[in-house]
Structure formats: C-alpha cells, structure tokens
Amino acid sequence: MFEYYGTKKTIAYRYPAPTHDLLVEAFGGAGYYSLLHWDRDVWLNDRNPVIAGIWRYLTQADRHDILRLRPPRLGQPITDLPGLSQVERDLVGFLVAPSASSPRLTAPKDHSWFSFGRWLRRIQFIADNLHKVRHWTITNLDYLELPCGLRASWFVDALYQYPCRAYPYTIKDYAALGEWCRNLRGESPSSATGPTRDNYAGVHYCMHPIDAHALHNSLWGTKWTN
C-alpha cells in the first residue's frame, strides 16, 4: 500500500486471483496483491521488521492518523518532523522515495523525485484503503517459519538474489526456497515482474543462467491445488 522496492503495484491485477478463503503473502513488501484481494482472510508476512511494523501500524491507524502526516521540505531530515513515532517516520521515509529499498532519512532535494502533489495522492490512497487491511494478520517471520501445510492461496514474491544489498534480509539458499514452494498446500499464483519462463511457478528467481536452467524442469509449470 506504500512505495517499496520491487512493488507489484502496476501488475498485481495480472496474476491469477486466489481461489481459497485464506491468502498468504510470504514476502509481503508493499502488499499490492493482497490489497487487490483484500476481502479474503489475508496473512501478510515480511522478514524485515521495518516493513512488518508499518503494516501493523496501518492495520490499526485511522484516517486522521494518516492525513495528519505532513510532507517534509525538500532536503529536510525526516527526524526533524515533530510529533511522529518511529514507525510513522519510516512510512514517511518510503512515501518521499518511490520504490526505495529502505525508508529515506532525508527528503529529496529537488522536485524531480518528490512534490506536494505526489505526496497528497499517496497519503490519500493510504487513507482511503485503511478499511481493507483491518482484519489482516501481520507477522515478521522467516519464510521457513510459516506453516506450509495451510490450505491457502500462496503469493510468493521472493527477494531478488542480485543485487542482494537492496534488502537487509536476504535469501541465501534459493534451492531450499524452491523445495519449500513445492511443499506448499493450496495453490501458488505466479509472482514476478512479468509472465516469463523465469518465474518458476510462483517464486521470483534472479539467478545465474546455469542455476536457473537447473531449476527449470523441477519448478516451471507447477501449480499447487491440494
């Protein structure tokens, strides 16, 4: 619902709709797929405590909490904004920097990246959609800690392997991630930047070609329908 690195904001509608009552996003991020199907029982998980913290805040905030947030001046440190909690500063840090991998500590210094009009649109969007996330379950777990036996629609938009420094919490073993996905119950809608053969049935791999080729036969075309 906010701007974050790798967000599926513009393409979430292209993925298959969930068919189970429970939708689980193992790598939640900005959560646009879940927001599109918000009327389900949604479980959004993210290993990054900053991201999970923002989501917990959004499930409890009201319109006034969001609309009272004021944009920083160009070049102003976010820490200079008065009367904000740390999680609100984190949210502001993402709002001033589209698709950043972490909250900015300082507002951009020119209007090419940040303007009052963009701020208003982002703030209004969040305020208008708060009611959709009230019932969501938010967790801050490693994906391996999630109960893969759940009968659910799983949306698995895993972190990029390269450049891994874009994320403070990385996946070290993508083969293990693939095995975990094969053990999921329910179904796993495809999740990646487009409908290509690099998506491997719901897991976003960004690997060396030799590694991707080795995974091709075992994962491509798989769909979980238990």
mmCIF file with all atom_site columns, C-alpha atoms in Angstrom:
data_model
loop_
_atom_site.group_PDB
_atom_site.id
_atom_site.type_symbol
_atom_site.label_atom_id
_atom_site.label_alt_id
_atom_site.label_comp_id
_atom_site.label_asym_id
_atom_site.label_entity_id
_atom_site.label_seq_id
_atom_site.pdbx_PDB_ins_code
_atom_site.Cartn_x
_atom_site.Cartn_y
_atom_site.Cartn_z
_atom_site.occupancy
_atom_site.B_iso_or_equiv
_atom_site.pdbx_formal_charge
_atom_site.auth_seq_id
_atom_site.auth_comp_id
_atom_site.auth_asym_id
_atom_site.auth_atom_id
_atom_site.pdbx_PDB_model_num
ATOM 1   C CA . MET A 1 1   ? 0.000   0.000   0.000   1.00 0.00 ? 1   MET A CA 1
ATOM 2   C CA . PHE A 1 2   ? 3.090   2.192   0.119   1.00 0.00 ? 2   PHE A CA 1
ATOM 3   C CA . GLU A 1 3   ? 6.065   2.549   -2.213  1.00 0.00 ? 3   GLU A CA 1
ATOM 4   C CA . TYR A 1 4   ? 8.723   -0.167  -1.856  1.00 0.00 ? 4   TYR A CA 1
ATOM 5   C CA . TYR A 1 5   ? 11.486  -1.716  -3.924  1.00 0.00 ? 5   TYR A CA 1
ATOM 6   C CA . GLY A 1 6   ? 10.088  -4.400  -6.251  1.00 0.00 ? 6   GLY A CA 1
ATOM 7   C CA . THR A 1 7   ? 6.463   -3.401  -5.680  1.00 0.00 ? 7   THR A CA 1
ATOM 8   C CA . LYS A 1 8   ? 3.817   -5.089  -7.844  1.00 0.00 ? 8   LYS A CA 1
ATOM 9   C CA . LYS A 1 9   ? 1.562   -2.017  -7.769  1.00 0.00 ? 9   LYS A CA 1
ATOM 10  C CA . THR A 1 10  ? 1.087   -1.779  -11.529 1.00 0.00 ? 10  THR A CA 1
ATOM 11  C CA . ILE A 1 11  ? 0.938   -5.510  -12.358 1.00 0.00 ? 11  ILE A CA 1
ATOM 12  C CA . ALA A 1 12  ? -0.750  -7.204  -9.374  1.00 0.00 ? 12  ALA A CA 1
ATOM 13  C CA . TYR A 1 13  ? -4.006  -7.495  -11.334 1.00 0.00 ? 13  TYR A CA 1
ATOM 14  C CA . ARG A 1 14  ? -2.266  -9.647  -13.971 1.00 0.00 ? 14  ARG A CA 1
ATOM 15  C CA . TYR A 1 15  ? -1.748  -12.553 -11.577 1.00 0.00 ? 15  TYR A CA 1
ATOM 16  C CA . PRO A 1 16  ? -4.417  -15.228 -11.052 1.00 0.00 ? 16  PRO A CA 1
ATOM 17  C CA . ALA A 1 17  ? -6.951  -14.411 -8.357  1.00 0.00 ? 17  ALA A CA 1
ATOM 18  C CA . PRO A 1 18  ? -6.756  -16.554 -5.202  1.00 0.00 ? 18  PRO A CA 1
ATOM 19  C CA . THR A 1 19  ? -9.268  -19.383 -5.002  1.00 0.00 ? 19  THR A CA 1
ATOM 20  C CA . HIS A 1 20  ? -9.023  -20.137 -1.282  1.00 0.00 ? 20  HIS A CA 1
ATOM 21  C CA . ASP A 1 21  ? -10.513 -18.102 1.550   1.00 0.00 ? 21  ASP A CA 1
ATOM 22  C CA . LEU A 1 22  ? -7.044  -17.601 3.036   1.00 0.00 ? 22  LEU A CA 1
ATOM 23  C CA . LEU A 1 23  ? -4.402  -15.668 1.093   1.00 0.00 ? 23  LEU A CA 1
ATOM 24  C CA . VAL A 1 24  ? -0.813  -15.777 2.364   1.00 0.00 ? 24  VAL A CA 1
ATOM 25  C CA . GLU A 1 25  ? 1.922   -13.439 1.147   1.00 0.00 ? 25  GLU A CA 1
ATOM 26  C CA . ALA A 1 26  ? 5.191   -14.938 2.351   1.00 0.00 ? 26  ALA A CA 1
ATOM 27  C CA . PHE A 1 27  ? 7.255   -11.901 1.294   1.00 0.00 ? 27  PHE A CA 1
ATOM 28  C CA . GLY A 1 28  ? 4.725   -9.150  1.825   1.00 0.00 ? 28  GLY A CA 1
ATOM 29  C CA . GLY A 1 29  ? 6.567   -5.960  0.928   1.00 0.00 ? 29  GLY A CA 1
ATOM 30  C CA . ALA A 1 30  ? 4.096   -3.305  -0.190  1.00 0.00 ? 30  ALA A CA 1
ATOM 31  C CA . GLY A 1 31  ? 1.294   -5.874  -0.335  1.00 0.00 ? 31  GLY A CA 1
ATOM 32  C CA . TYR A 1 32  ? -0.437  -4.808  -3.543  1.00 0.00 ? 32  TYR A CA 1
ATOM 33  C CA . TYR A 1 33  ? -1.550  -8.322  -4.494  1.00 0.00 ? 33  TYR A CA 1
ATOM 34  C CA . SER A 1 34  ? -3.199  -8.758  -1.097  1.00 0.00 ? 34  SER A CA 1
ATOM 35  C CA . LEU A 1 35  ? -4.706  -5.280  -1.329  1.00 0.00 ? 35  LEU A CA 1
ATOM 36  C CA . LEU A 1 36  ? -6.287  -6.248  -4.642  1.00 0.00 ? 36  LEU A CA 1
ATOM 37  C CA . HIS A 1 37  ? -7.899  -9.278  -2.948  1.00 0.00 ? 37  HIS A CA 1
ATOM 38  C CA . TRP A 1 38  ? -8.379  -7.681  0.450   1.00 0.00 ? 38  TRP A CA 1
ATOM 39  C CA . ASP A 1 39  ? -11.782 -9.252  1.122   1.00 0.00 ? 39  ASP A CA 1
ATOM 40  C CA . ARG A 1 40  ? -10.088 -12.616 1.802   1.00 0.00 ? 40  ARG A CA 1
ATOM 41  C CA . ASP A 1 41  ? -8.530  -13.627 5.079   1.00 0.00 ? 41  ASP A CA 1
ATOM 42  C CA . VAL A 1 42  ? -5.094  -12.146 4.448   1.00 0.00 ? 42  VAL A CA 1
ATOM 43  C CA . TRP A 1 43  ? -1.880  -13.173 6.184   1.00 0.00 ? 43  TRP A CA 1
ATOM 44  C CA . LEU A 1 44  ? 0.946   -10.842 5.174   1.00 0.00 ? 44  LEU A CA 1
ATOM 45  C CA . ASN A 1 45  ? 4.435   -11.728 6.337   1.00 0.00 ? 45  ASN A CA 1
ATOM 46  C CA . ASP A 1 46  ? 7.710   -9.894  5.901   1.00 0.00 ? 46  ASP A CA 1
ATOM 47  C CA . ARG A 1 47  ? 11.093  -10.725 7.416   1.00 0.00 ? 47  ARG A CA 1
ATOM 48  C CA . ASN A 1 48  ? 12.012  -7.043  7.587   1.00 0.00 ? 48  ASN A CA 1
ATOM 49  C CA . PRO A 1 49  ? 10.788  -5.664  10.952  1.00 0.00 ? 49  PRO A CA 1
ATOM 50  C CA . VAL A 1 50  ? 10.503  -2.162  9.459   1.00 0.00 ? 50  VAL A CA 1
ATOM 51  C CA . ILE A 1 51  ? 8.058   -3.393  6.796   1.00 0.00 ? 51  ILE A CA 1
ATOM 52  C CA . ALA A 1 52  ? 6.117   -5.538  9.268   1.00 0.00 ? 52  ALA A CA 1
ATOM 53  C CA . GLY A 1 53  ? 5.990   -2.599  11.676  1.00 0.00 ? 53  GLY A CA 1
ATOM 54  C CA . ILE A 1 54  ? 4.496   -0.292  9.050   1.00 0.00 ? 54  ILE A CA 1
ATOM 55  C CA . TRP A 1 55  ? 1.860   -2.886  8.220   1.00 0.00 ? 55  TRP A CA 1
ATOM 56  C CA . ARG A 1 56  ? 0.903   -3.358  11.871  1.00 0.00 ? 56  ARG A CA 1
ATOM 57  C CA . TYR A 1 57  ? 0.581   0.408   12.157  1.00 0.00 ? 57  TYR A CA 1
ATOM 58  C CA . LEU A 1 58  ? -1.655  0.565   9.057   1.00 0.00 ? 58  LEU A CA 1
ATOM 59  C CA . THR A 1 59  ? -3.989  -2.142  10.369  1.00 0.00 ? 59  THR A CA 1
ATOM 60  C CA . GLN A 1 60  ? -4.577  -0.017  13.493  1.00 0.00 ? 60  GLN A CA 1
ATOM 61  C CA . ALA A 1 61  ? -4.393  3.547   12.166  1.00 0.00 ? 61  ALA A CA 1
ATOM 62  C CA . ASP A 1 62  ? -7.411  5.659   11.246  1.00 0.00 ? 62  ASP A CA 1
ATOM 63  C CA . ARG A 1 63  ? -7.789  8.275   8.520   1.00 0.00 ? 63  ARG A CA 1
ATOM 64  C CA . HIS A 1 64  ? -6.849  11.075  10.885  1.00 0.00 ? 64  HIS A CA 1
ATOM 65  C CA . ASP A 1 65  ? -3.544  9.374   11.728  1.00 0.00 ? 65  ASP A CA 1
ATOM 66  C CA . ILE A 1 66  ? -2.622  9.246   8.053   1.00 0.00 ? 66  ILE A CA 1
ATOM 67  C CA . LEU A 1 67  ? -3.968  12.591  6.877   1.00 0.00 ? 67  LEU A CA 1
ATOM 68  C CA . ARG A 1 68  ? -2.222  14.445  9.693   1.00 0.00 ? 68  ARG A CA 1
ATOM 69  C CA . LEU A 1 69  ? 1.165   13.405  8.295   1.00 0.00 ? 69  LEU A CA 1
ATOM 70  C CA . ARG A 1 70  ? 2.802   16.415  6.688   1.00 0.00 ? 70  ARG A CA 1
ATOM 71  C CA . PRO A 1 71  ? 5.369   16.281  3.887   1.00 0.00 ? 71  PRO A CA 1
ATOM 72  C CA . PRO A 1 72  ? 8.924   17.287  4.731   1.00 0.00 ? 72  PRO A CA 1
ATOM 73  C CA . ARG A 1 73  ? 10.556  20.198  2.983   1.00 0.00 ? 73  ARG A CA 1
ATOM 74  C CA . LEU A 1 74  ? 12.975  19.450  0.167   1.00 0.00 ? 74  LEU A CA 1
ATOM 75  C CA . GLY A 1 75  ? 16.204  18.200  1.711   1.00 0.00 ? 75  GLY A CA 1
ATOM 76  C CA . GLN A 1 76  ? 14.766  18.115  5.240   1.00 0.00 ? 76  GLN A CA 1
ATOM 77  C CA . PRO A 1 77  ? 15.822  15.233  7.526   1.00 0.00 ? 77  PRO A CA 1
ATOM 78  C CA . ILE A 1 78  ? 12.850  13.037  8.381   1.00 0.00 ? 78  ILE A CA 1
ATOM 79  C CA . THR A 1 79  ? 13.977  13.086  12.020  1.00 0.00 ? 79  THR A CA 1
ATOM 80  C CA . ASP A 1 80  ? 13.207  16.821  12.091  1.00 0.00 ? 80  ASP A CA 1
ATOM 81  C CA . LEU A 1 81  ? 9.484   16.181  11.623  1.00 0.00 ? 81  LEU A CA 1
ATOM 82  C CA . PRO A 1 82  ? 7.869   16.803  15.019  1.00 0.00 ? 82  PRO A CA 1
ATOM 83  C CA . GLY A 1 83  ? 5.426   14.584  16.884  1.00 0.00 ? 83  GLY A CA 1
ATOM 84  C CA . LEU A 1 84  ? 5.933   11.383  14.901  1.00 0.00 ? 84  LEU A CA 1
ATOM 85  C CA . SER A 1 85  ? 6.574   7.865   16.147  1.00 0.00 ? 85  SER A CA 1
ATOM 86  C CA . GLN A 1 86  ? 9.394   5.842   14.599  1.00 0.00 ? 86  GLN A CA 1
ATOM 87  C CA . VAL A 1 87  ? 7.002   3.782   12.502  1.00 0.00 ? 87  VAL A CA 1
ATOM 88  C CA . GLU A 1 88  ? 5.414   6.983   11.150  1.00 0.00 ? 88  GLU A CA 1
ATOM 89  C CA . ARG A 1 89  ? 8.885   8.281   10.260  1.00 0.00 ? 89  ARG A CA 1
ATOM 90  C CA . ASP A 1 90  ? 9.545   5.004   8.450   1.00 0.00 ? 90  ASP A CA 1
ATOM 91  C CA . LEU A 1 91  ? 6.307   5.375   6.484   1.00 0.00 ? 91  LEU A CA 1
ATOM 92  C CA . VAL A 1 92  ? 7.163   8.967   5.563   1.00 0.00 ? 92  VAL A CA 1
ATOM 93  C CA . GLY A 1 93  ? 10.627  7.799   4.529   1.00 0.00 ? 93  GLY A CA 1
ATOM 94  C CA . PHE A 1 94  ? 9.049   5.457   1.976   1.00 0.00 ? 94  PHE A CA 1
ATOM 95  C CA . LEU A 1 95  ? 6.448   7.977   0.815   1.00 0.00 ? 95  LEU A CA 1
ATOM 96  C CA . VAL A 1 96  ? 9.091   10.505  -0.239  1.00 0.00 ? 96  VAL A CA 1
ATOM 97  C CA . ALA A 1 97  ? 11.107  7.926   -2.191  1.00 0.00 ? 97  ALA A CA 1
ATOM 98  C CA . PRO A 1 98  ? 9.177   5.773   -4.694  1.00 0.00 ? 98  PRO A CA 1
ATOM 99  C CA . SER A 1 99  ? 10.338  2.134   -4.724  1.00 0.00 ? 99  SER A CA 1
ATOM 100 C CA . ALA A 1 100 ? 13.153  2.666   -2.230  1.00 0.00 ? 100 ALA A CA 1
ATOM 101 C CA . SER A 1 101 ? 14.553  -0.442  -0.533  1.00 0.00 ? 101 SER A CA 1
ATOM 102 C CA . SER A 1 102 ? 14.581  1.263   2.878   1.00 0.00 ? 102 SER A CA 1
ATOM 103 C CA . PRO A 1 103 ? 12.994  4.413   4.360   1.00 0.00 ? 103 PRO A CA 1
ATOM 104 C CA . ARG A 1 104 ? 14.823  7.565   3.357   1.00 0.00 ? 104 ARG A CA 1
ATOM 105 C CA . LEU A 1 105 ? 16.268  9.550   6.229   1.00 0.00 ? 105 LEU A CA 1
ATOM 106 C CA . THR A 1 106 ? 16.150  12.813  4.261   1.00 0.00 ? 106 THR A CA 1
ATOM 107 C CA . ALA A 1 107 ? 13.629  14.160  1.774   1.00 0.00 ? 107 ALA A CA 1
ATOM 108 C CA . PRO A 1 108 ? 14.835  14.538  -1.842  1.00 0.00 ? 108 PRO A CA 1
ATOM 109 C CA . LYS A 1 109 ? 16.451  17.855  -2.666  1.00 0.00 ? 109 LYS A CA 1
ATOM 110 C CA . ASP A 1 110 ? 14.534  18.546  -5.876  1.00 0.00 ? 110 ASP A CA 1
ATOM 111 C CA . HIS A 1 111 ? 11.052  18.171  -7.320  1.00 0.00 ? 111 HIS A CA 1
ATOM 112 C CA . SER A 1 112 ? 12.035  15.530  -9.875  1.00 0.00 ? 112 SER A CA 1
ATOM 113 C CA . TRP A 1 113 ? 11.568  12.837  -7.200  1.00 0.00 ? 113 TRP A CA 1
ATOM 114 C CA . PHE A 1 114 ? 9.184   14.471  -4.773  1.00 0.00 ? 114 PHE A CA 1
ATOM 115 C CA . SER A 1 115 ? 6.369   17.006  -4.976  1.00 0.00 ? 115 SER A CA 1
ATOM 116 C CA . PHE A 1 116 ? 3.438   18.061  -2.831  1.00 0.00 ? 116 PHE A CA 1
ATOM 117 C CA . GLY A 1 117 ? 1.008   16.700  -5.418  1.00 0.00 ? 117 GLY A CA 1
ATOM 118 C CA . ARG A 1 118 ? 2.579   13.244  -5.291  1.00 0.00 ? 118 ARG A CA 1
ATOM 119 C CA . TRP A 1 119 ? 2.541   13.345  -1.513  1.00 0.00 ? 119 TRP A CA 1
ATOM 120 C CA . LEU A 1 120 ? -1.183  14.144  -1.429  1.00 0.00 ? 120 LEU A CA 1
ATOM 121 C CA . ARG A 1 121 ? -2.002  11.314  -3.832  1.00 0.00 ? 121 ARG A CA 1
ATOM 122 C CA . ARG A 1 122 ? -0.032  8.757   -1.807  1.00 0.00 ? 122 ARG A CA 1
ATOM 123 C CA . ILE A 1 123 ? -1.429  9.890   1.543   1.00 0.00 ? 123 ILE A CA 1
ATOM 124 C CA . GLN A 1 124 ? -4.993  9.924   0.223   1.00 0.00 ? 124 GLN A CA 1
ATOM 125 C CA . PHE A 1 125 ? -4.584  6.460   -1.277  1.00 0.00 ? 125 PHE A CA 1
ATOM 126 C CA . ILE A 1 126 ? -3.480  5.015   2.059   1.00 0.00 ? 126 ILE A CA 1
ATOM 127 C CA . ALA A 1 127 ? -6.255  6.779   3.983   1.00 0.00 ? 127 ALA A CA 1
ATOM 128 C CA . ASP A 1 128 ? -8.895  5.542   1.516   1.00 0.00 ? 128 ASP A CA 1
ATOM 129 C CA . ASN A 1 129 ? -7.734  1.934   1.802   1.00 0.00 ? 129 ASN A CA 1
ATOM 130 C CA . LEU A 1 130 ? -7.205  1.546   5.544   1.00 0.00 ? 130 LEU A CA 1
ATOM 131 C CA . HIS A 1 131 ? -10.534 -0.238  5.964   1.00 0.00 ? 131 HIS A CA 1
ATOM 132 C CA . LYS A 1 132 ? -9.314  -3.018  3.686   1.00 0.00 ? 132 LYS A CA 1
ATOM 133 C CA . VAL A 1 133 ? -6.471  -4.088  5.968   1.00 0.00 ? 133 VAL A CA 1
ATOM 134 C CA . ARG A 1 134 ? -8.180  -4.003  9.385   1.00 0.00 ? 134 ARG A CA 1
ATOM 135 C CA . HIS A 1 135 ? -8.628  -7.779  9.506   1.00 0.00 ? 135 HIS A CA 1
ATOM 136 C CA . TRP A 1 136 ? -5.197  -8.730  8.147   1.00 0.00 ? 136 TRP A CA 1
ATOM 137 C CA . THR A 1 137 ? -2.733  -10.809 10.126  1.00 0.00 ? 137 THR A CA 1
ATOM 138 C CA . ILE A 1 138 ? 0.775   -9.331  10.044  1.00 0.00 ? 138 ILE A CA 1
ATOM 139 C CA . THR A 1 139 ? 3.873   -11.309 11.012  1.00 0.00 ? 139 THR A CA 1
ATOM 140 C CA . ASN A 1 140 ? 7.614   -10.745 10.986  1.00 0.00 ? 140 ASN A CA 1
ATOM 141 C CA . LEU A 1 141 ? 8.916   -14.264 10.299  1.00 0.00 ? 141 LEU A CA 1
ATOM 142 C CA . ASP A 1 142 ? 11.424  -16.021 8.118   1.00 0.00 ? 142 ASP A CA 1
ATOM 143 C CA . TYR A 1 143 ? 9.502   -17.736 5.307   1.00 0.00 ? 143 TYR A CA 1
ATOM 144 C CA . LEU A 1 144 ? 10.620  -21.130 6.661   1.00 0.00 ? 144 LEU A CA 1
ATOM 145 C CA . GLU A 1 145 ? 8.719   -20.395 9.879   1.00 0.00 ? 145 GLU A CA 1
ATOM 146 C CA . LEU A 1 146 ? 5.402   -20.146 8.019   1.00 0.00 ? 146 LEU A CA 1
ATOM 147 C CA . PRO A 1 147 ? 3.160   -23.236 8.264   1.00 0.00 ? 147 PRO A CA 1
ATOM 148 C CA . CYS A 1 148 ? 3.367   -24.512 4.687   1.00 0.00 ? 148 CYS A CA 1
ATOM 149 C CA . GLY A 1 149 ? 0.631   -27.075 5.409   1.00 0.00 ? 149 GLY A CA 1
ATOM 150 C CA . LEU A 1 150 ? -2.040  -24.382 5.426   1.00 0.00 ? 150 LEU A CA 1
ATOM 151 C CA . ARG A 1 151 ? -4.750  -24.771 2.822   1.00 0.00 ? 151 ARG A CA 1
ATOM 152 C CA . ALA A 1 152 ? -4.405  -21.360 1.245   1.00 0.00 ? 152 ALA A CA 1
ATOM 153 C CA . SER A 1 153 ? -3.587  -19.412 -1.863  1.00 0.00 ? 153 SER A CA 1
ATOM 154 C CA . TRP A 1 154 ? 0.110   -18.558 -1.538  1.00 0.00 ? 154 TRP A CA 1
ATOM 155 C CA . PHE A 1 155 ? 1.578   -15.494 -3.225  1.00 0.00 ? 155 PHE A CA 1
ATOM 156 C CA . VAL A 1 156 ? 5.344   -15.971 -3.160  1.00 0.00 ? 156 VAL A CA 1
ATOM 157 C CA . ASP A 1 157 ? 7.191   -12.919 -4.444  1.00 0.00 ? 157 ASP A CA 1
ATOM 158 C CA . ALA A 1 158 ? 10.652  -13.749 -3.134  1.00 0.00 ? 158 ALA A CA 1
ATOM 159 C CA . LEU A 1 159 ? 13.519  -11.295 -2.833  1.00 0.00 ? 159 LEU A CA 1
ATOM 160 C CA . TYR A 1 160 ? 15.880  -10.754 -5.722  1.00 0.00 ? 160 TYR A CA 1
ATOM 161 C CA . GLN A 1 161 ? 19.086  -12.711 -5.383  1.00 0.00 ? 161 GLN A CA 1
ATOM 162 C CA . TYR A 1 162 ? 21.051  -9.962  -7.149  1.00 0.00 ? 162 TYR A CA 1
ATOM 163 C CA . PRO A 1 163 ? 21.597  -7.229  -6.093  1.00 0.00 ? 163 PRO A CA 1
ATOM 164 C CA . CYS A 1 164 ? 21.057  -8.667  -2.636  1.00 0.00 ? 164 CYS A CA 1
ATOM 165 C CA . ARG A 1 165 ? 22.265  -5.483  -0.898  1.00 0.00 ? 165 ARG A CA 1
ATOM 166 C CA . ALA A 1 166 ? 18.921  -3.891  -1.812  1.00 0.00 ? 166 ALA A CA 1
ATOM 167 C CA . TYR A 1 167 ? 17.374  -5.907  1.007   1.00 0.00 ? 167 TYR A CA 1
ATOM 168 C CA . PRO A 1 168 ? 18.618  -6.012  4.610   1.00 0.00 ? 168 PRO A CA 1
ATOM 169 C CA . TYR A 1 169 ? 17.325  -9.603  4.917   1.00 0.00 ? 169 TYR A CA 1
ATOM 170 C CA . THR A 1 170 ? 18.316  -11.883 2.064   1.00 0.00 ? 170 THR A CA 1
ATOM 171 C CA . ILE A 1 171 ? 17.695  -15.476 0.994   1.00 0.00 ? 171 ILE A CA 1
ATOM 172 C CA . LYS A 1 172 ? 20.903  -17.466 0.999   1.00 0.00 ? 172 LYS A CA 1
ATOM 173 C CA . ASP A 1 173 ? 19.589  -20.742 -0.442  1.00 0.00 ? 173 ASP A CA 1
ATOM 174 C CA . TYR A 1 174 ? 17.221  -20.456 -3.400  1.00 0.00 ? 174 TYR A CA 1
ATOM 175 C CA . ALA A 1 175 ? 17.189  -24.209 -3.931  1.00 0.00 ? 175 ALA A CA 1
ATOM 176 C CA . ALA A 1 176 ? 15.729  -24.559 -0.421  1.00 0.00 ? 176 ALA A CA 1
ATOM 177 C CA . LEU A 1 177 ? 13.172  -21.884 -1.304  1.00 0.00 ? 177 LEU A CA 1
ATOM 178 C CA . GLY A 1 178 ? 12.138  -23.894 -4.354  1.00 0.00 ? 178 GLY A CA 1
ATOM 179 C CA . GLU A 1 179 ? 11.753  -27.036 -2.253  1.00 0.00 ? 179 GLU A CA 1
ATOM 180 C CA . TRP A 1 180 ? 9.682   -25.110 0.284   1.00 0.00 ? 180 TRP A CA 1
ATOM 181 C CA . CYS A 1 181 ? 7.377   -23.922 -2.501  1.00 0.00 ? 181 CYS A CA 1
ATOM 182 C CA . ARG A 1 182 ? 6.899   -27.469 -3.765  1.00 0.00 ? 182 ARG A CA 1
ATOM 183 C CA . ASN A 1 183 ? 5.718   -28.428 -0.281  1.00 0.00 ? 183 ASN A CA 1
ATOM 184 C CA . LEU A 1 184 ? 3.037   -25.729 -0.100  1.00 0.00 ? 184 LEU A CA 1
ATOM 185 C CA . ARG A 1 185 ? -0.569  -26.798 0.002   1.00 0.00 ? 185 ARG A CA 1
ATOM 186 C CA . GLY A 1 186 ? -3.318  -24.973 -1.826  1.00 0.00 ? 186 GLY A CA 1
ATOM 187 C CA . GLU A 1 187 ? -2.118  -23.041 -4.852  1.00 0.00 ? 187 GLU A CA 1
ATOM 188 C CA . SER A 1 188 ? 0.724   -20.677 -5.623  1.00 0.00 ? 188 SER A CA 1
ATOM 189 C CA . PRO A 1 189 ? -0.108  -17.947 -8.159  1.00 0.00 ? 189 PRO A CA 1
ATOM 190 C CA . SER A 1 190 ? 2.809   -16.812 -10.287 1.00 0.00 ? 190 SER A CA 1
ATOM 191 C CA . SER A 1 191 ? 4.632   -13.824 -8.870  1.00 0.00 ? 191 SER A CA 1
ATOM 192 C CA . ALA A 1 192 ? 7.390   -11.977 -10.682 1.00 0.00 ? 192 ALA A CA 1
ATOM 193 C CA . THR A 1 193 ? 7.910   -8.968  -12.899 1.00 0.00 ? 193 THR A CA 1
ATOM 194 C CA . GLY A 1 194 ? 6.139   -10.498 -15.899 1.00 0.00 ? 194 GLY A CA 1
ATOM 195 C CA . PRO A 1 195 ? 4.766   -13.709 -17.399 1.00 0.00 ? 195 PRO A CA 1
ATOM 196 C CA . THR A 1 196 ? 8.144   -15.181 -18.449 1.00 0.00 ? 196 THR A CA 1
ATOM 197 C CA . ARG A 1 197 ? 9.698   -18.615 -18.071 1.00 0.00 ? 197 ARG A CA 1
ATOM 198 C CA . ASP A 1 198 ? 11.935  -17.250 -15.307 1.00 0.00 ? 198 ASP A CA 1
ATOM 199 C CA . ASN A 1 199 ? 9.042   -17.109 -12.834 1.00 0.00 ? 199 ASN A CA 1
ATOM 200 C CA . TYR A 1 200 ? 9.195   -20.787 -11.886 1.00 0.00 ? 200 TYR A CA 1
ATOM 201 C CA . ALA A 1 201 ? 5.662   -21.260 -10.667 1.00 0.00 ? 201 ALA A CA 1
ATOM 202 C CA . GLY A 1 202 ? 5.340   -18.559 -8.084  1.00 0.00 ? 202 GLY A CA 1
ATOM 203 C CA . VAL A 1 203 ? 8.913   -17.938 -6.990  1.00 0.00 ? 203 VAL A CA 1
ATOM 204 C CA . HIS A 1 204 ? 10.819  -14.955 -8.327  1.00 0.00 ? 204 HIS A CA 1
ATOM 205 C CA . TYR A 1 205 ? 14.303  -16.195 -9.187  1.00 0.00 ? 205 TYR A CA 1
ATOM 206 C CA . CYS A 1 206 ? 17.029  -13.816 -10.259 1.00 0.00 ? 206 CYS A CA 1
ATOM 207 C CA . MET A 1 207 ? 19.894  -16.251 -10.614 1.00 0.00 ? 207 MET A CA 1
ATOM 208 C CA . HIS A 1 208 ? 22.873  -17.074 -12.782 1.00 0.00 ? 208 HIS A CA 1
ATOM 209 C CA . PRO A 1 209 ? 21.629  -18.717 -16.023 1.00 0.00 ? 209 PRO A CA 1
ATOM 210 C CA . ILE A 1 210 ? 23.128  -22.082 -15.114 1.00 0.00 ? 210 ILE A CA 1
ATOM 211 C CA . ASP A 1 211 ? 21.270  -22.113 -11.790 1.00 0.00 ? 211 ASP A CA 1
ATOM 212 C CA . ALA A 1 212 ? 18.019  -21.044 -13.411 1.00 0.00 ? 212 ALA A CA 1
ATOM 213 C CA . HIS A 1 213 ? 18.366  -23.748 -16.055 1.00 0.00 ? 213 HIS A CA 1
ATOM 214 C CA . ALA A 1 214 ? 18.883  -26.401 -13.396 1.00 0.00 ? 214 ALA A CA 1
ATOM 215 C CA . LEU A 1 215 ? 15.613  -25.381 -11.744 1.00 0.00 ? 215 LEU A CA 1
ATOM 216 C CA . HIS A 1 216 ? 13.658  -25.207 -14.982 1.00 0.00 ? 216 HIS A CA 1
ATOM 217 C CA . ASN A 1 217 ? 12.432  -28.801 -15.160 1.00 0.00 ? 217 ASN A CA 1
ATOM 218 C CA . SER A 1 218 ? 11.584  -29.135 -11.477 1.00 0.00 ? 218 SER A CA 1
ATOM 219 C CA . LEU A 1 219 ? 9.595   -25.923 -10.961 1.00 0.00 ? 219 LEU A CA 1
ATOM 220 C CA . TRP A 1 220 ? 8.333   -24.500 -14.251 1.00 0.00 ? 220 TRP A CA 1
ATOM 221 C CA . GLY A 1 221 ? 4.632   -25.071 -14.748 1.00 0.00 ? 221 GLY A CA 1
ATOM 222 C CA . THR A 1 222 ? 3.961   -26.419 -11.266 1.00 0.00 ? 222 THR A CA 1
ATOM 223 C CA . LYS A 1 223 ? 0.666   -25.433 -9.636  1.00 0.00 ? 223 LYS A CA 1
ATOM 224 C CA . TRP A 1 224 ? -0.395  -26.391 -6.141  1.00 0.00 ? 224 TRP A CA 1
ATOM 225 C CA . THR A 1 225 ? -4.045  -27.449 -5.970  1.00 0.00 ? 225 THR A CA 1
ATOM 226 C CA . ASN A 1 226 ? -4.266  -29.713 -2.897  1.00 0.00 ? 226 ASN A CA 1
#
